[in-house]
């Protein structure tokens, strides 16, 4: 059985929540909404152009951010969206399509940051982000660590056996500061469509990395 990624031209909304555990009881939640939409195909007609956008304010622990560091992070992140990416018929993200637009947005946001904040720390913060934004390859590698994007474009559209089950290894960015971890997973596809006519795929696995 072979299934393919068939993104819709309808804008689909997803609620996203990250829970970051820093101790036995302390946890930080980050919530926002994201939209996914197929806006076309590449010139060679082999891959899709998918637009990803943040459609709501980002909330930290269910509150609008008021900490300067968080404010800066959100303002810098705003230059990335809407983000246009290239995805294969297997649902794998392989490139960016609107890098030039992102760099133009960054020039505008950088000017606003310099007007609003002062000090060596803001200069260092801008320089740190600019070193990534100024290089398309570095930016792409950085965005590949985004948990939602990594999960959504996880190359799940593959050949399945008659048993509707495949064992394979995948790599997933679990921590931003290290290389992706290898997971041994079992991917299963329901034999029948759900009540909405959709194919249902499950992935379960464990870390399999030294």
mmCIF file of C-alpha atoms in Angstrom:
data_model
loop_
_atom_site.group_PDB
_atom_site.id
_atom_site.type_symbol
_atom_site.label_atom_id
_atom_site.label_comp_id
_atom_site.label_asym_id
_atom_site.label_seq_id
_atom_site.Cartn_x
_atom_site.Cartn_y
_atom_site.Cartn_z
ATOM 1 C CA UNK A 1 0.000 0.000 0.000
ATOM 2 C CA UNK A 2 1.413 3.354 -1.004
ATOM 3 C CA UNK A 3 -0.014 6.629 0.261
ATOM 4 C CA UNK A 4 1.014 10.125 -0.715
ATOM 5 C CA UNK A 5 0.893 13.553 0.849
ATOM 6 C CA UNK A 6 -1.988 15.462 -0.723
ATOM 7 C CA UNK A 7 -2.091 18.897 0.903
ATOM 8 C CA UNK A 8 -5.301 20.860 0.512
ATOM 9 C CA UNK A 9 -5.643 24.376 -0.832
ATOM 10 C CA UNK A 10 -7.963 25.015 2.078
ATOM 11 C CA UNK A 11 -6.247 26.691 5.036
ATOM 12 C CA UNK A 12 -6.157 24.225 7.920
ATOM 13 C CA UNK A 13 -5.765 25.517 11.481
ATOM 14 C CA UNK A 14 -3.851 23.654 14.183
ATOM 15 C CA UNK A 15 -3.615 24.411 17.866
ATOM 16 C CA UNK A 16 -0.055 23.872 19.080
ATOM 17 C CA UNK A 17 1.126 23.497 22.660
ATOM 18 C CA UNK A 18 4.675 22.895 23.855
ATOM 19 C CA UNK A 19 5.213 21.847 27.462
ATOM 20 C CA UNK A 20 8.792 22.286 28.652
ATOM 21 C CA UNK A 21 9.592 20.523 31.910
ATOM 22 C CA UNK A 22 12.500 22.057 33.816
ATOM 23 C CA UNK A 23 12.123 20.149 37.063
ATOM 24 C CA UNK A 24 9.870 17.725 38.844
ATOM 25 C CA UNK A 25 7.064 20.270 39.125
ATOM 26 C CA UNK A 26 8.047 23.384 37.166
ATOM 27 C CA UNK A 27 6.838 23.480 33.571
ATOM 28 C CA UNK A 28 6.398 26.170 30.945
ATOM 29 C CA UNK A 29 3.661 25.955 28.323
ATOM 30 C CA UNK A 30 3.785 27.757 25.006
ATOM 31 C CA UNK A 31 0.565 27.938 22.986
ATOM 32 C CA UNK A 32 -0.280 29.323 19.570
ATOM 33 C CA UNK A 33 -2.255 28.513 16.457
ATOM 34 C CA UNK A 34 -0.714 27.669 13.110
ATOM 35 C CA UNK A 35 -2.222 27.358 9.652
ATOM 36 C CA UNK A 36 -1.082 25.034 6.858
ATOM 37 C CA UNK A 37 -2.070 25.622 3.241
ATOM 38 C CA UNK A 38 -1.009 24.312 -0.164
ATOM 39 C CA UNK A 39 -0.401 27.381 -2.324
ATOM 40 C CA UNK A 40 1.069 25.718 -5.405
ATOM 41 C CA UNK A 41 3.672 23.395 -6.851
ATOM 42 C CA UNK A 42 7.319 23.879 -7.767
ATOM 43 C CA UNK A 43 8.349 24.732 -11.332
ATOM 44 C CA UNK A 44 9.394 21.142 -12.005
ATOM 45 C CA UNK A 45 5.947 20.007 -10.777
ATOM 46 C CA UNK A 46 7.425 17.432 -8.406
ATOM 47 C CA UNK A 47 6.949 19.072 -4.991
ATOM 48 C CA UNK A 48 4.403 21.209 -3.159
ATOM 49 C CA UNK A 49 4.764 24.764 -1.917
ATOM 50 C CA UNK A 50 3.228 24.906 1.551
ATOM 51 C CA UNK A 51 2.561 28.122 3.450
ATOM 52 C CA UNK A 52 2.830 27.927 7.229
ATOM 53 C CA UNK A 53 1.632 30.880 9.290
ATOM 54 C CA UNK A 54 1.194 31.788 12.940
ATOM 55 C CA UNK A 55 -2.401 32.945 13.242
ATOM 56 C CA UNK A 56 -2.604 33.952 16.912
ATOM 57 C CA UNK A 57 -0.586 35.571 19.643
ATOM 58 C CA UNK A 58 1.858 33.228 21.359
ATOM 59 C CA UNK A 59 1.022 32.657 25.009
ATOM 60 C CA UNK A 60 3.452 31.668 27.743
ATOM 61 C CA UNK A 61 1.693 29.854 30.600
ATOM 62 C CA UNK A 62 -1.664 31.067 29.201
ATOM 63 C CA UNK A 63 -0.617 34.732 29.390
ATOM 64 C CA UNK A 64 0.442 37.229 26.780
ATOM 65 C CA UNK A 65 4.183 37.726 27.166
ATOM 66 C CA UNK A 66 5.477 40.670 29.194
ATOM 67 C CA UNK A 67 9.087 39.592 29.784
ATOM 68 C CA UNK A 68 11.505 41.467 27.540
ATOM 69 C CA UNK A 69 13.386 38.350 26.493
ATOM 70 C CA UNK A 70 10.137 36.686 25.426
ATOM 71 C CA UNK A 71 9.015 39.854 23.654
ATOM 72 C CA UNK A 72 12.258 39.903 21.670
ATOM 73 C CA UNK A 73 11.928 36.230 20.791
ATOM 74 C CA UNK A 74 8.411 36.760 19.455
ATOM 75 C CA UNK A 75 9.393 39.810 17.428
ATOM 76 C CA UNK A 76 12.285 37.950 15.846
ATOM 77 C CA UNK A 77 10.080 34.902 15.175
ATOM 78 C CA UNK A 78 7.521 37.139 13.467
ATOM 79 C CA UNK A 79 9.876 37.667 10.517
ATOM 80 C CA UNK A 80 9.662 33.961 9.679
ATOM 81 C CA UNK A 81 5.917 33.915 9.034
ATOM 82 C CA UNK A 82 4.242 33.378 6.732
ATOM 83 C CA UNK A 83 6.841 30.719 5.923
ATOM 84 C CA UNK A 84 6.748 29.018 2.536
ATOM 85 C CA UNK A 85 8.390 25.626 2.355
ATOM 86 C CA UNK A 86 8.899 22.895 -0.210
ATOM 87 C CA UNK A 87 7.439 19.474 0.661
ATOM 88 C CA UNK A 88 7.674 16.187 -1.222
ATOM 89 C CA UNK A 89 4.768 13.823 -2.036
ATOM 90 C CA UNK A 90 6.064 11.785 0.924
ATOM 91 C CA UNK A 91 5.420 14.708 3.271
ATOM 92 C CA UNK A 92 9.066 15.578 3.808
ATOM 93 C CA UNK A 93 10.213 19.191 4.127
ATOM 94 C CA UNK A 94 13.214 19.714 1.836
ATOM 95 C CA UNK A 95 13.630 23.466 1.410
ATOM 96 C CA UNK A 96 12.440 27.050 1.791
ATOM 97 C CA UNK A 97 10.675 29.084 -0.910
ATOM 98 C CA UNK A 98 10.475 32.658 0.432
ATOM 99 C CA UNK A 99 13.873 33.301 2.000
ATOM 100 C CA UNK A 100 14.189 36.717 0.302
ATOM 101 C CA UNK A 101 10.902 37.858 1.861
ATOM 102 C CA UNK A 102 12.094 36.760 5.302
ATOM 103 C CA UNK A 103 15.306 38.765 5.022
ATOM 104 C CA UNK A 104 13.327 41.857 4.012
ATOM 105 C CA UNK A 105 11.050 41.456 7.035
ATOM 106 C CA UNK A 106 14.114 41.041 9.229
ATOM 107 C CA UNK A 107 15.545 44.373 8.046
ATOM 108 C CA UNK A 108 12.318 46.088 9.123
ATOM 109 C CA UNK A 109 12.114 44.328 12.506
ATOM 110 C CA UNK A 110 15.808 44.919 13.208
ATOM 111 C CA UNK A 111 15.322 48.651 12.688
ATOM 112 C CA UNK A 112 12.361 48.625 15.084
ATOM 113 C CA UNK A 113 14.355 46.729 17.724
ATOM 114 C CA UNK A 114 17.210 49.225 17.540
ATOM 115 C CA UNK A 115 14.764 52.081 18.079
ATOM 116 C CA UNK A 116 12.881 50.427 20.934
ATOM 117 C CA UNK A 117 15.748 48.921 22.933
ATOM 118 C CA UNK A 118 19.223 50.151 23.844
ATOM 119 C CA UNK A 119 22.378 48.563 25.153
ATOM 120 C CA UNK A 120 25.083 46.092 24.320
ATOM 121 C CA UNK A 121 22.793 43.165 25.104
ATOM 122 C CA UNK A 122 20.353 44.092 22.341
ATOM 123 C CA UNK A 123 23.249 44.513 19.902
ATOM 124 C CA UNK A 124 24.456 41.026 20.811
ATOM 125 C CA UNK A 125 20.939 39.613 20.524
ATOM 126 C CA UNK A 126 20.452 41.110 17.063
ATOM 127 C CA UNK A 127 23.883 39.925 15.922
ATOM 128 C CA UNK A 128 23.196 36.395 17.153
ATOM 129 C CA UNK A 129 19.944 36.154 15.219
ATOM 130 C CA UNK A 130 21.294 37.893 12.164
ATOM 131 C CA UNK A 131 24.103 35.356 11.837
ATOM 132 C CA UNK A 132 21.423 32.701 11.296
ATOM 133 C CA UNK A 133 18.973 34.771 9.261
ATOM 134 C CA UNK A 134 21.734 35.955 6.931
ATOM 135 C CA UNK A 135 22.455 32.402 5.778
ATOM 136 C CA UNK A 136 19.639 30.452 4.115
ATOM 137 C CA UNK A 137 21.201 27.085 4.941
ATOM 138 C CA UNK A 138 21.652 27.952 8.623
ATOM 139 C CA UNK A 139 18.103 29.270 8.833
ATOM 140 C CA UNK A 140 16.707 26.129 7.222
ATOM 141 C CA UNK A 141 18.668 23.937 9.641
ATOM 142 C CA UNK A 142 17.431 26.019 12.565
ATOM 143 C CA UNK A 143 13.786 25.815 11.488
ATOM 144 C CA UNK A 144 14.068 22.050 11.060
ATOM 145 C CA UNK A 145 14.371 21.928 14.868
ATOM 146 C CA UNK A 146 10.896 23.395 15.337
ATOM 147 C CA UNK A 147 8.909 20.633 17.047
ATOM 148 C CA UNK A 148 5.628 21.265 15.259
ATOM 149 C CA UNK A 149 7.194 21.447 11.796
ATOM 150 C CA UNK A 150 9.394 18.424 12.515
ATOM 151 C CA UNK A 151 6.355 16.403 13.590
ATOM 152 C CA UNK A 152 4.043 17.568 10.804
ATOM 153 C CA UNK A 153 6.542 17.018 7.975
ATOM 154 C CA UNK A 154 7.774 13.698 9.324
ATOM 155 C CA UNK A 155 7.925 11.727 6.070
ATOM 156 C CA UNK A 156 5.085 9.422 7.131
ATOM 157 C CA UNK A 157 3.760 8.877 3.603
ATOM 158 C CA UNK A 158 5.555 5.675 2.633
ATOM 159 C CA UNK A 159 4.909 2.138 1.418
ATOM 160 C CA UNK A 160 3.032 -0.043 3.903
ATOM 161 C CA UNK A 161 2.874 -3.813 3.864
ATOM 162 C CA UNK A 162 -0.357 -5.826 3.724
ATOM 163 C CA UNK A 163 -0.123 -5.925 7.523
ATOM 164 C CA UNK A 164 -0.349 -2.095 7.526
ATOM 165 C CA UNK A 165 2.716 -1.914 9.753
ATOM 166 C CA UNK A 166 6.274 -0.727 9.159
ATOM 167 C CA UNK A 167 9.289 -0.772 11.473
ATOM 168 C CA UNK A 168 11.842 1.946 10.766
ATOM 169 C CA UNK A 169 14.206 4.477 12.271
ATOM 170 C CA UNK A 170 13.589 8.210 12.161
ATOM 171 C CA UNK A 171 15.554 11.212 13.398
ATOM 172 C CA UNK A 172 13.874 13.934 15.427
ATOM 173 C CA UNK A 173 15.242 17.163 16.914
ATOM 174 C CA UNK A 174 14.471 16.790 20.585
ATOM 175 C CA UNK A 175 16.893 19.372 21.977
ATOM 176 C CA UNK A 176 17.792 22.526 20.086
ATOM 177 C CA UNK A 177 21.470 22.386 21.004
ATOM 178 C CA UNK A 178 22.303 18.838 19.872
ATOM 179 C CA UNK A 179 21.993 16.719 16.762
ATOM 180 C CA UNK A 180 18.680 14.954 16.100
ATOM 181 C CA UNK A 181 18.086 11.769 18.066
ATOM 182 C CA UNK A 182 17.382 8.441 16.431
ATOM 183 C CA UNK A 183 14.094 6.754 17.295
ATOM 184 C CA UNK A 184 13.081 3.178 16.504
ATOM 185 C CA UNK A 185 9.410 3.433 15.622
ATOM 186 C CA UNK A 186 6.489 1.275 14.662
ATOM 187 C CA UNK A 187 4.258 3.018 12.107
ATOM 188 C CA UNK A 188 0.807 1.540 11.578
ATOM 189 C CA UNK A 189 -2.007 2.518 9.246
ATOM 190 C CA UNK A 190 -5.626 1.699 10.035
ATOM 191 C CA UNK A 191 -7.041 -0.780 7.541
ATOM 192 C CA UNK A 192 -10.237 1.239 7.133
ATOM 193 C CA UNK A 193 -10.903 4.967 6.761
ATOM 194 C CA UNK A 194 -12.273 6.851 9.743
ATOM 195 C CA UNK A 195 -15.774 8.373 9.892
ATOM 196 C CA UNK A 196 -14.543 11.444 7.986
ATOM 197 C CA UNK A 197 -13.011 9.381 5.184
ATOM 198 C CA UNK A 198 -9.435 9.941 6.359
ATOM 199 C CA UNK A 199 -6.491 7.570 6.521
ATOM 200 C CA UNK A 200 -5.306 7.226 10.136
ATOM 201 C CA UNK A 201 -1.599 6.639 10.810
ATOM 202 C CA UNK A 202 -0.014 5.995 14.199
ATOM 203 C CA UNK A 203 3.639 6.245 15.189
ATOM 204 C CA UNK A 204 5.013 4.819 18.425
ATOM 205 C CA UNK A 205 8.658 4.440 19.292
ATOM 206 C CA UNK A 206 11.553 4.752 21.683
ATOM 207 C CA UNK A 207 14.900 6.500 21.576
ATOM 208 C CA UNK A 208 17.488 4.281 19.891
ATOM 209 C CA UNK A 209 20.522 6.519 20.036
ATOM 210 C CA UNK A 210 23.854 6.284 21.837
#
